[in-house]
CSV table of C-alpha atoms and ligand atoms in Angstrom, one decimal:
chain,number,residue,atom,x,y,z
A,1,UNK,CA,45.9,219.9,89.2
A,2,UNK,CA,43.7,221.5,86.8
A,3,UNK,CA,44.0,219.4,83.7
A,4,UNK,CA,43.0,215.9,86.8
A,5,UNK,CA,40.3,218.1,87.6
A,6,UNK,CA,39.3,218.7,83.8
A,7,UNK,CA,39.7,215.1,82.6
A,8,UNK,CA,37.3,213.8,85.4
A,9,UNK,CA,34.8,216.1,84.7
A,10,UNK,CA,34.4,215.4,81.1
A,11,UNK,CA,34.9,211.4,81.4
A,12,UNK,CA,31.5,210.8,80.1
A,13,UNK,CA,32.1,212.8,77.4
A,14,UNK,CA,34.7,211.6,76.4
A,15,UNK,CA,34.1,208.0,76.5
A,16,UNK,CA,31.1,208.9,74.1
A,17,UNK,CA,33.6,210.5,71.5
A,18,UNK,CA,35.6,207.4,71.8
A,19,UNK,CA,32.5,205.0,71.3
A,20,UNK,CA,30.9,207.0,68.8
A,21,UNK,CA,29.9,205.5,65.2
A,22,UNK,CA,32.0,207.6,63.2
A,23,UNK,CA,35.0,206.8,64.9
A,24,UNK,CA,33.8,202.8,65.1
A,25,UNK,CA,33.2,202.7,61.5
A,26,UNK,CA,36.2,204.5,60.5
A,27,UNK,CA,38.0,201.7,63.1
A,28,UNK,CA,36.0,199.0,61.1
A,29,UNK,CA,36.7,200.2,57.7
A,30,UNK,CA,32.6,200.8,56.5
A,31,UNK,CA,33.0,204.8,57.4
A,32,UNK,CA,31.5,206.1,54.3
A,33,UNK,CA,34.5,208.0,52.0
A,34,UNK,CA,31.8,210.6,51.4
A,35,UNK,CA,31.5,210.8,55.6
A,36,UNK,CA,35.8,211.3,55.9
A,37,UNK,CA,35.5,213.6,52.7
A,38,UNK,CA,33.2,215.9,54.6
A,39,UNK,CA,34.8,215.6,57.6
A,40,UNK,CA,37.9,216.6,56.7
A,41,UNK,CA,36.8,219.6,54.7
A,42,UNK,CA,35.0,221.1,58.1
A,43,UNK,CA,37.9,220.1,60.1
A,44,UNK,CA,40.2,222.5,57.6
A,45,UNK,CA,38.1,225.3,58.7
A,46,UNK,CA,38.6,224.4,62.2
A,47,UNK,CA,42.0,224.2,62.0
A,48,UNK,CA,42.5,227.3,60.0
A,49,UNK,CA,40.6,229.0,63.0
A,50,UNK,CA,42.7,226.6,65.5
A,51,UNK,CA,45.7,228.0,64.2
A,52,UNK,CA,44.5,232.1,64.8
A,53,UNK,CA,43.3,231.3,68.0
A,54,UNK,CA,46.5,230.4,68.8
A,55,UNK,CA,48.3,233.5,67.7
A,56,UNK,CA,45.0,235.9,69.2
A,57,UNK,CA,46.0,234.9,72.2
A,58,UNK,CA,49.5,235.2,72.2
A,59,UNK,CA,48.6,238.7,71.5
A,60,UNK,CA,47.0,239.4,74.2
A,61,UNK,CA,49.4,238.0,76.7
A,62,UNK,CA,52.1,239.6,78.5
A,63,UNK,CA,54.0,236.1,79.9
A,64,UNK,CA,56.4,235.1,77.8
A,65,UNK,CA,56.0,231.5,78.4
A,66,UNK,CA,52.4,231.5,77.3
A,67,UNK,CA,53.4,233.9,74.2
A,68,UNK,CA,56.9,231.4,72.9
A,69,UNK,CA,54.6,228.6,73.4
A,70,UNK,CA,51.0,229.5,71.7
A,71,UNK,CA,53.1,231.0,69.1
A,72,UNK,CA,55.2,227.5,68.5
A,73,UNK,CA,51.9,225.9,68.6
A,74,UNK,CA,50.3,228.1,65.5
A,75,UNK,CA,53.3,227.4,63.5
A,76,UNK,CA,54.0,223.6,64.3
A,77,UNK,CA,50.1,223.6,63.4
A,78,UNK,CA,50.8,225.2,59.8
A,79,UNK,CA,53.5,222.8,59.4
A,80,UNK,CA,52.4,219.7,60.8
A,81,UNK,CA,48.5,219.3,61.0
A,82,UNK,CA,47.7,220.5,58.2
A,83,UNK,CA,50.3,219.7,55.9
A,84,UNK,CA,49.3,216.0,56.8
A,85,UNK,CA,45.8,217.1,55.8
A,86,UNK,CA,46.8,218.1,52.3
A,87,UNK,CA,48.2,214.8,51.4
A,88,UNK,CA,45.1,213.6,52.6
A,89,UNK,CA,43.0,216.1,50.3
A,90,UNK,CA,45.4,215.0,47.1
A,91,UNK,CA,45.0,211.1,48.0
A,92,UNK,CA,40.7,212.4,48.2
A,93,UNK,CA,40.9,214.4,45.2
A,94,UNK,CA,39.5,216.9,47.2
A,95,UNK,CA,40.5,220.4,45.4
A,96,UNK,CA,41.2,224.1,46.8
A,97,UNK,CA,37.9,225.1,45.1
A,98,UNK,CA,35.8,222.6,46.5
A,99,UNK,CA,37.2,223.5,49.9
A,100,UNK,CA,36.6,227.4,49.5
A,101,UNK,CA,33.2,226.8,47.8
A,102,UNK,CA,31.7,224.7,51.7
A,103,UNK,CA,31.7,227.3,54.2
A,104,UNK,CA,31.8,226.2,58.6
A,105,UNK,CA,29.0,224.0,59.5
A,106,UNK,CA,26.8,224.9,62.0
A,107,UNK,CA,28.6,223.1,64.7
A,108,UNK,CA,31.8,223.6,63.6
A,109,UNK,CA,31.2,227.6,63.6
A,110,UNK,CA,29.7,226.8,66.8
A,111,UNK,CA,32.8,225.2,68.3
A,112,UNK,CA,35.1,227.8,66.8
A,113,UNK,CA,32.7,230.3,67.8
A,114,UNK,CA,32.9,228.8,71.6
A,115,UNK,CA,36.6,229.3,71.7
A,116,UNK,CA,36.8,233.0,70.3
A,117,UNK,CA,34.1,233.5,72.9
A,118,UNK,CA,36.9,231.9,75.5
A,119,UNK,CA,40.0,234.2,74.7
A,120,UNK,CA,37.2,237.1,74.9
A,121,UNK,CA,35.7,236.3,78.4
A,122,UNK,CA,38.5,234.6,79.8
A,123,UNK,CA,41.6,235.8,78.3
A,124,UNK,CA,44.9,233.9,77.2
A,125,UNK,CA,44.1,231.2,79.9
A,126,UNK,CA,40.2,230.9,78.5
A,127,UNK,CA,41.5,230.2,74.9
A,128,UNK,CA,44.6,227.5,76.4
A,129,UNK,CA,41.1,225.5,78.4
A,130,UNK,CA,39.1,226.1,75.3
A,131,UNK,CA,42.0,224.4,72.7
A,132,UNK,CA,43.3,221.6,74.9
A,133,UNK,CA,40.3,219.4,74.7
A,134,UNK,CA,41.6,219.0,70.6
A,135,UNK,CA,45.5,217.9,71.5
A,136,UNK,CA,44.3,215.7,74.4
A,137,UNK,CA,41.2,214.4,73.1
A,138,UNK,CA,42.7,213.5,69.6
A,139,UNK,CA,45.4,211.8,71.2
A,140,UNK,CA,43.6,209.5,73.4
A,141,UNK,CA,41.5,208.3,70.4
A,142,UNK,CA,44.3,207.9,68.4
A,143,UNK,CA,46.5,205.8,71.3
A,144,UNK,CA,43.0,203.8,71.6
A,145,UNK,CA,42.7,202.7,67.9
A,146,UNK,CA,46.5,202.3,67.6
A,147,UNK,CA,46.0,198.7,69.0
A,148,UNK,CA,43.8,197.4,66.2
A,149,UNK,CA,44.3,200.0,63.1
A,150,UNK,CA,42.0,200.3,60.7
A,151,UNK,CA,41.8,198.2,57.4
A,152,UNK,CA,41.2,201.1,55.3
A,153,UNK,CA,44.8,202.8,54.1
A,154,UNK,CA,43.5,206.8,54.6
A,155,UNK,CA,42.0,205.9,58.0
A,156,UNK,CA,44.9,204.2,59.3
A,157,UNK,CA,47.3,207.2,58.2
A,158,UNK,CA,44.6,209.6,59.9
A,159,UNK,CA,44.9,207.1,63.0
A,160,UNK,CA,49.0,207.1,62.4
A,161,UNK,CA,48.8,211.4,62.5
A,162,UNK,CA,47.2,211.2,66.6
A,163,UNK,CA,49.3,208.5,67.5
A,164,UNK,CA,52.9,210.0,66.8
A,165,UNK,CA,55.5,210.7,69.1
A,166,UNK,CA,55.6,214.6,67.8
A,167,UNK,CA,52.2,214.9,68.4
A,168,UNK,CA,51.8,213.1,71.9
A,169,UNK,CA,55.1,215.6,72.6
A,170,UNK,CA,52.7,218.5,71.6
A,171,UNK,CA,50.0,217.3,73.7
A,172,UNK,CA,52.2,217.2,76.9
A,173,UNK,CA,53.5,220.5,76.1
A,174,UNK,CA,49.7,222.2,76.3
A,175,UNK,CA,48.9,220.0,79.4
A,176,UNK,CA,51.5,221.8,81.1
A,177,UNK,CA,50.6,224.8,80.0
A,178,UNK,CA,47.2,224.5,80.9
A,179,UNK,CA,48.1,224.0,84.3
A,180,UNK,CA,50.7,226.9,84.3
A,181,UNK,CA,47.5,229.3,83.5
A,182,UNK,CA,45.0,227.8,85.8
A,183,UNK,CA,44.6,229.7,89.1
A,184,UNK,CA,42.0,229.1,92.0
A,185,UNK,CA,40.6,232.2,91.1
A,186,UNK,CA,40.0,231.0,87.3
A,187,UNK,CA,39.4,227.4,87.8
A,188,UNK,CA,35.7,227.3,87.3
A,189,UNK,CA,35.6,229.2,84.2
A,190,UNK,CA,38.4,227.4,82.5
A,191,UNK,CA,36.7,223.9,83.5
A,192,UNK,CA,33.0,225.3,81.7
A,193,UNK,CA,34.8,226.1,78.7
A,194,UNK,CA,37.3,222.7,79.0
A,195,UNK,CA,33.6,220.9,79.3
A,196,UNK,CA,31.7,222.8,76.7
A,197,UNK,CA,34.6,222.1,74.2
A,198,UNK,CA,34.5,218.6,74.7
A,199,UNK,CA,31.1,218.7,74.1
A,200,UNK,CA,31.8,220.3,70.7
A,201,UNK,CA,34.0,217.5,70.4
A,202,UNK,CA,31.5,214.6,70.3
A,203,UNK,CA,28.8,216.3,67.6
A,204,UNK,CA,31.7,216.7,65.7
A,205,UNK,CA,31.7,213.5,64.8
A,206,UNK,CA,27.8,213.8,64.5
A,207,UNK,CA,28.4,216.5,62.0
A,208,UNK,CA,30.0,214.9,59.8
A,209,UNK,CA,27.7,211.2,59.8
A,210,UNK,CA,24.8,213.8,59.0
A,211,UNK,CA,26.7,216.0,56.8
A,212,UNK,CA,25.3,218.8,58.8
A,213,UNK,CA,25.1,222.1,56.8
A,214,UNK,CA,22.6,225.3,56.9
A,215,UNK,CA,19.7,224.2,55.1
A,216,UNK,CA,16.4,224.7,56.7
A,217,UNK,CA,14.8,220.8,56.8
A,218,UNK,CA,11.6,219.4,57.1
A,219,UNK,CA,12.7,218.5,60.7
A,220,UNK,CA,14.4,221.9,62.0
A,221,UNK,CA,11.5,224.3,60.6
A,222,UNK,CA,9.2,222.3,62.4
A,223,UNK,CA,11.0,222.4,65.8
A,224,UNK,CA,12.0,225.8,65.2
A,225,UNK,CA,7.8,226.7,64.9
A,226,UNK,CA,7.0,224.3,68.2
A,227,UNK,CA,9.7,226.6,70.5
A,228,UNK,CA,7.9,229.8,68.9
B,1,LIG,C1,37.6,219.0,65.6
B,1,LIG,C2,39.0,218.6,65.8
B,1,LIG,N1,39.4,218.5,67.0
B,1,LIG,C3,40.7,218.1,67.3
B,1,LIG,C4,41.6,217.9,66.2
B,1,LIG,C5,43.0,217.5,66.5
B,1,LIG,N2,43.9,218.6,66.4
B,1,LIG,C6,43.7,219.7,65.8
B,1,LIG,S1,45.0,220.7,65.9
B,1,LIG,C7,45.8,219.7,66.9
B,1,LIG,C8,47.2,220.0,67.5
B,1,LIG,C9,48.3,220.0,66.5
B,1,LIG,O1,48.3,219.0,65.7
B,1,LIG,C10,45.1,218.6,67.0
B,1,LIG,C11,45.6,217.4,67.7
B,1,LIG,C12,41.1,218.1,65.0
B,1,LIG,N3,41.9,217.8,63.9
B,1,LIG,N4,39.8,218.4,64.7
C-alpha cells in the first residue's frame, strides 16, 4: 500500500519531528510563549493556503470521490482547524492586524510553495501526497504527547486539538484516499513529494525556535557570497 510504503520511507524524518526541541519544550512546559506566538501566526498562513489547496484540486479532478472528499476536507478545515486556532489567538492576544501585518516565512512559503508545485506537476493525486504528511504527521505527535500532556494550559489544548477522535477520523479518511489515488504508474512521484513534505514538516518547527523571517543576517549574506 502506498501510504506503508510512504510511512517507511520517511521514518527518520519523522522520528526527528517527534524528538525535536520545539515540540520537547512545548511537552515540558519551557517552550517560549513568544516561540507558540510565532508559530501559530505562520501556521495561519499555512492553513489558509492548506485550505485552497484543498479546493484547487478538487477542481481539477473529474472522480467524484476525490472531489466530495477534498471539498469536505476545505470546509471541515474552515470549521474545525482553524476555528480552534482563533480561540487560541484570543487566549494570545494575538490580533487580526498583527496577523495581516507578518507575511509567510521563508519556510513556510517554501512548504506551501512545494505543494502548489504538487497539484501542478502531479495533479489531484500530487496535491492528496503533498497534504497528507500534515493529518498524519500531526496526529502521531499529538497521540505521542497525549500520554504525558503538557503543564502549560495553551499547549495541552494545542496537544488536545491532534489527539481528538474528529481529527484521528479525518486522518483515516485522507489515508484512504491517498491510497485510492496512488497508482504504480504514479507511485514514485507521490512518495518524493510525501518525503519532501515531511521534510518541510520538521524545519517547521525550526522556523518558529528561530523566528525565521526574510531579513538578510550577518550569517546568510555571508554564505550567500561563499556559493557566488
Ligand atoms: C505546518 C502544519 N502541519 C500540519 C498541521 C496540522 N493540520 C493542519 S490542517 C490539518 C487537517 C485538519 O485539521 C492538520 C492536521 C498544522 N496545523 N501545521
Amino acid at each position: 500500500m502506498f501510504t506503508d510504503q510512504a510511512h517507511a520511507q520517511t521514518q527518520a524524518l519523522w522520528d526527528a519531528s517527534k524528538r525535536h526541541p520545539f515540540i520537547t519544550q512545548l511537552q515540558a512546559g519551557t517552550l517560549p510563549a513568544a516561540t507558540f506566538r510565532y508559530y501559530l501566526i505562520q501556521d495561519h498562513h499555512y492553513l489558509h493556503e492548506f485550505g485552497k489547496l484543498h479546493d484547487l484540486a478538487a477542481d481539477q479532478s473529474h472522480d467524484p470521490r476525490v472531489v466530495n472528499q477534498l471539498r469536505a476536507g476545505a470546509a471541515s478545515l474552515r470549521d474545525g482547524e482553524i476555528a480552534v486556532r482563533q480561540t487560541f489567538f484570543d487566549r494570545l492576544n494575538i490580533t487580526p492586524a498583527e496577523v495581516a501585518a507578518v507575511t509567510a516565512a521563508p519556510t513556510c512559503y517554501a512548504y506551501i510553495s512545494h505543494i502548489y508545485r504538487a497539484l501542478l506537476t502531479a495533479g489531484p493525486a500530487g496535491a492528496v501526497a503533498g497534504l497528507l504528511p500534515c493529518y498524519w504527521l500531526y496526529a502521531e505527535i499529538g497521540q505521542a504527547l497525549a500520554g504525558t500532556g503538557s503543564p502549560v494550559p495553551i499547549y495541552q489544548s494545542w496537544i488536545d486539538t491532534y489527539n481528538a477522535d474528529d481529527y484521528t477520523g479525518a486522518m483515516h479518511d485522507q489515508l484512504a484516499l491517498a491510497n485510492y489515488v496512488a497508482t504504480p504508474a504514479n507511485t514514485d512521484a507521490l512518495l518524493a513529494i510525501f518525503k519532501k513534505s515531511s521534510w518541510y514538516e520538521l524545519q517547521f518547527w525550526q522556523m518558529a525556535l528561530d523566528q525565521e523571517d526574510w531579513s538578510i543576517t550577518d550569517a546568510n549574506a555571508a554564505s550567500a557570497f561563499s556559493r557566488h
